[in-house]
Coordinates of C-alpha atoms in Angstrom, one line a residue:
Chain A
G5 CA -74.5 13.7 -92.2
N6 CA -71.7 11.7 -93.9
S7 CA -71.1 8.2 -92.6
V8 CA -69.3 4.9 -93.4
T9 CA -70.5 1.4 -92.7
Q10 CA -68.2 -1.6 -92.7
M11 CA -69.0 -5.2 -92.3
E12 CA -68.4 -6.4 -88.8
G13 CA -65.5 -8.7 -88.0
P14 CA -63.6 -10.5 -87.1
V15 CA -63.0 -12.2 -90.5
T16 CA -61.0 -15.4 -90.3
L17 CA -59.6 -16.9 -93.5
S18 CA -57.1 -19.5 -94.6
E19 CA -54.1 -18.5 -96.5
E20 CA -54.7 -18.0 -100.3
A21 CA -58.4 -17.5 -99.7
F22 CA -60.4 -14.7 -101.4
L23 CA -61.1 -11.7 -99.3
T24 CA -64.0 -9.2 -99.5
I25 CA -64.6 -6.6 -96.9
N26 CA -67.7 -4.6 -97.6
C27 CA -67.9 -0.8 -97.2
T28 CA -70.8 1.4 -98.0
Y29 CA -71.1 5.2 -97.4
T30 CA -73.6 8.0 -97.1
A31 CA -72.3 11.4 -98.3
T32 CA -73.4 14.6 -99.9
G33 CA -71.4 15.8 -102.8
Y34 CA -68.5 13.8 -104.2
P35 CA -66.3 12.3 -101.5
S36 CA -62.9 10.6 -101.9
L37 CA -62.8 7.1 -100.5
F38 CA -60.0 5.3 -98.7
W39 CA -58.9 2.1 -97.2
Y40 CA -56.4 2.2 -94.3
V41 CA -54.8 -0.7 -92.6
Q42 CA -53.5 -1.1 -89.1
Y43 CA -51.1 -3.9 -88.4
P44 CA -50.7 -5.1 -84.8
G45 CA -48.9 -2.5 -82.7
E46 CA -48.7 0.1 -85.4
G47 CA -50.5 3.2 -86.6
L48 CA -52.8 3.3 -89.6
Q49 CA -51.4 3.3 -93.1
L50 CA -53.1 4.3 -96.3
L51 CA -53.6 1.2 -98.3
L52 CA -55.4 2.6 -101.3
K53 CA -57.8 5.4 -102.4
A54 CA -60.2 6.5 -105.1
T55 CA -61.2 10.1 -105.8
K56 CA -64.0 9.8 -108.3
A57 CA -66.7 7.4 -109.4
D58 CA -65.5 4.2 -111.2
D59 CA -61.9 4.8 -110.1
K60 CA -60.2 1.7 -108.9
G61 CA -57.6 1.9 -106.2
S62 CA -55.0 -0.8 -105.8
N63 CA -52.0 -1.7 -103.7
K64 CA -50.2 -4.8 -102.5
G65 CA -52.7 -7.0 -104.3
F66 CA -55.7 -5.3 -102.8
E67 CA -58.3 -3.5 -104.9
A68 CA -61.4 -1.4 -104.4
T69 CA -63.7 0.3 -106.9
Y70 CA -65.6 3.5 -106.2
R71 CA -69.2 2.6 -107.1
K72 CA -71.4 5.7 -106.9
E73 CA -74.6 3.8 -108.0
T74 CA -74.3 1.5 -105.0
T75 CA -72.4 3.9 -102.7
S76 CA -69.9 1.2 -102.1
F77 CA -66.1 0.8 -101.9
H78 CA -65.6 -2.9 -101.1
L79 CA -62.0 -4.1 -100.5
E80 CA -60.9 -7.3 -102.3
K81 CA -57.9 -9.5 -102.5
G82 CA -57.6 -12.6 -104.6
S83 CA -55.2 -14.6 -102.3
V84 CA -54.6 -13.4 -98.7
Q85 CA -51.4 -14.1 -96.8
V86 CA -50.8 -14.5 -93.1
S87 CA -49.0 -11.1 -93.2
D88 CA -52.3 -9.5 -94.2
S89 CA -53.7 -10.1 -90.7
A90 CA -54.6 -6.6 -89.5
V91 CA -57.5 -4.2 -89.0
Y92 CA -58.9 -2.5 -92.1
F93 CA -60.7 0.8 -92.0
C94 CA -62.8 2.4 -94.7
A95 CA -63.0 6.2 -94.7
L96 CA -64.3 9.1 -96.8
S97 CA -63.2 12.6 -97.1
D98 CA -65.6 15.3 -98.0
N99 CA -64.0 17.4 -100.7
A100 CA -66.1 20.4 -99.8
G101 CA -65.4 22.5 -96.7
N102 CA -62.8 21.2 -94.4
N103 CA -61.0 18.7 -96.6
R104 CA -58.8 17.4 -94.0
K105 CA -61.5 15.7 -92.1
L106 CA -62.0 12.0 -92.6
I107 CA -65.2 10.0 -91.7
W108 CA -64.2 6.5 -90.5
G109 CA -65.8 3.2 -90.4
L110 CA -65.5 1.0 -87.3
G111 CA -62.8 -1.2 -88.8
T112 CA -62.8 -4.9 -89.7
S113 CA -60.4 -7.2 -88.1
L114 CA -58.9 -9.9 -90.5
A115 CA -57.0 -12.9 -89.2
V116 CA -55.4 -15.2 -91.8
N117 CA -54.4 -18.7 -90.7
P118 CA -51.5 -20.6 -92.3
Chain B
E8 CA -36.0 8.4 -86.7
T9 CA -38.3 8.4 -89.6
G10 CA -42.1 9.0 -90.1
V11 CA -44.2 9.8 -87.1
T12 CA -43.1 8.8 -83.6
Q13 CA -45.1 8.9 -80.4
T14 CA -43.9 8.6 -76.8
P15 CA -44.6 6.9 -74.5
R16 CA -46.1 3.9 -76.2
H17 CA -47.9 2.8 -73.0
L18 CA -49.1 5.0 -70.1
V19 CA -51.0 4.1 -67.0
M20 CA -52.2 7.0 -64.8
G21 CA -54.5 7.7 -62.0
M22 CA -57.4 10.2 -62.2
T23 CA -55.5 12.9 -60.3
N24 CA -52.2 12.6 -62.3
K25 CA -50.9 15.0 -64.9
K26 CA -49.1 13.5 -67.9
S27 CA -48.2 14.5 -71.5
L28 CA -48.2 12.6 -74.7
K29 CA -45.6 13.6 -77.3
C30 CA -45.7 13.3 -81.1
E31 CA -42.9 14.1 -83.5
Q32 CA -43.0 14.0 -87.3
H33 CA -39.9 13.8 -89.6
L34 CA -41.8 14.2 -92.8
G35 CA -41.7 17.9 -93.4
H36 CA -45.4 18.2 -92.9
N37 CA -47.2 21.3 -91.5
A38 CA -50.4 19.8 -90.3
M39 CA -50.7 17.6 -87.2
Y40 CA -53.7 15.7 -85.7
W41 CA -54.7 14.0 -82.5
Y42 CA -57.2 11.1 -82.7
K43 CA -58.7 8.9 -80.1
Q44 CA -59.2 5.2 -81.0
S45 CA -61.6 3.3 -78.7
A46 CA -62.9 -0.3 -79.2
K47 CA -66.1 -0.5 -81.2
K48 CA -66.2 3.2 -82.0
P49 CA -65.1 5.1 -85.1
L50 CA -61.8 6.9 -85.0
E51 CA -62.5 10.2 -83.3
L52 CA -60.7 13.3 -84.5
M53 CA -59.8 15.5 -81.5
F54 CA -57.6 18.4 -82.7
V55 CA -56.0 19.7 -85.8
Y56 CA -53.1 22.1 -86.1
N57 CA -52.0 23.8 -89.3
F58 CA -48.8 25.8 -89.3
K59 CA -48.8 25.6 -85.4
E60 CA -52.3 27.1 -85.2
Q61 CA -55.2 25.1 -83.9
T62 CA -57.9 24.9 -86.6
E63 CA -60.1 22.2 -85.2
N64 CA -61.3 21.2 -81.7
N65 CA -64.1 18.6 -81.9
S66 CA -65.7 19.4 -78.6
V67 CA -63.0 17.8 -76.7
P68 CA -63.2 18.1 -72.8
S69 CA -60.8 20.6 -71.3
R70 CA -59.0 17.9 -69.4
F71 CA -57.2 17.3 -72.8
S72 CA -55.0 20.2 -73.7
P73 CA -53.0 20.2 -76.9
E74 CA -49.9 22.1 -77.6
C75 CA -48.0 22.6 -80.9
P76 CA -44.8 24.5 -80.4
N77 CA -43.7 24.0 -84.0
S78 CA -44.7 22.1 -87.1
S79 CA -42.8 19.0 -86.1
H80 CA -44.0 18.5 -82.6
L81 CA -47.4 18.0 -81.0
F82 CA -48.2 17.4 -77.4
L83 CA -51.4 16.3 -75.6
H84 CA -51.4 17.4 -71.9
L85 CA -53.6 15.2 -69.7
H86 CA -55.1 16.1 -66.3
T87 CA -57.8 14.7 -64.1
L88 CA -58.8 12.1 -66.7
Q89 CA -61.7 9.6 -66.3
P90 CA -61.5 5.9 -66.8
E91 CA -63.6 6.3 -70.0
D92 CA -60.7 8.2 -71.4
S93 CA -58.7 5.0 -71.6
A94 CA -58.0 4.4 -75.3
L95 CA -55.3 4.4 -78.0
Y96 CA -54.3 8.0 -78.9
L97 CA -53.0 8.4 -82.4
C98 CA -51.0 11.3 -83.8
A99 CA -50.9 12.0 -87.5
S100 CA -49.4 14.5 -89.9
S101 CA -49.9 15.7 -93.4
H102 CA -49.2 18.5 -95.8
A103 CA -51.6 21.3 -95.1
T104 CA -52.7 22.6 -98.5
S105 CA -56.1 23.5 -99.7
G106 CA -57.7 21.4 -102.4
S107 CA -57.9 17.6 -102.5
Y108 CA -57.3 15.4 -99.5
N109 CA -53.7 15.1 -98.3
E110 CA -52.7 11.7 -97.0
Q111 CA -52.3 11.5 -93.3
F112 CA -49.4 9.5 -91.9
F113 CA -50.0 8.0 -88.5
G114 CA -47.8 7.2 -85.5
P115 CA -48.0 3.9 -83.6
G116 CA -50.1 5.5 -80.9
T117 CA -50.0 5.7 -77.1
R118 CA -52.1 3.1 -75.2
L119 CA -53.5 5.1 -72.3
T120 CA -55.1 3.4 -69.2
V121 CA -56.8 5.6 -66.6
L122 CA -57.3 3.9 -63.3

């Protein structure tokens, strides 16, 4: 079945460091891919998405490119801030069948130190 | 209030208690969801409602009973829970149209502890 694998955290970085959080997936068909972020004490928010191969999603300085050849959707940011400290979830949506179902990764906790 | 709200934010209950979680969305959506978030596990979809009708139940034990009286409100009734049911329960809403994925908007969750 479909699945999402994220790198394990926690990830700890200093402010202005480069961030990469790896995400790979297994899916049949042509899924859409997402990154959600959960700030402390809050629910999940959609950070960015990509709906087809080679699409690049971007938001708030974060980027991720849908790579079908490597089945990956790695999240990157060139210079992290303390306010980016949160848990990041990679997810896919199977566009066939029940399109409202998301398959989630385990989440990667990011802590950014000043 | 804006977005998706959930009450209470924290709940501690014994195994013999009955309690309810409430979710309300102010986004004009017509699909609502309950998720369970446990440490070191993927987010688990529990129930989905579209236009007040339950369209998905992911083999959730009967001690969890959802109710959706209208498109803006969703409840999760709890009774005779087990300690392993302790988790963060998240509510979400979205537009419920066919076709490509519709973004789900999440509430802040209810942190449930079962003693």
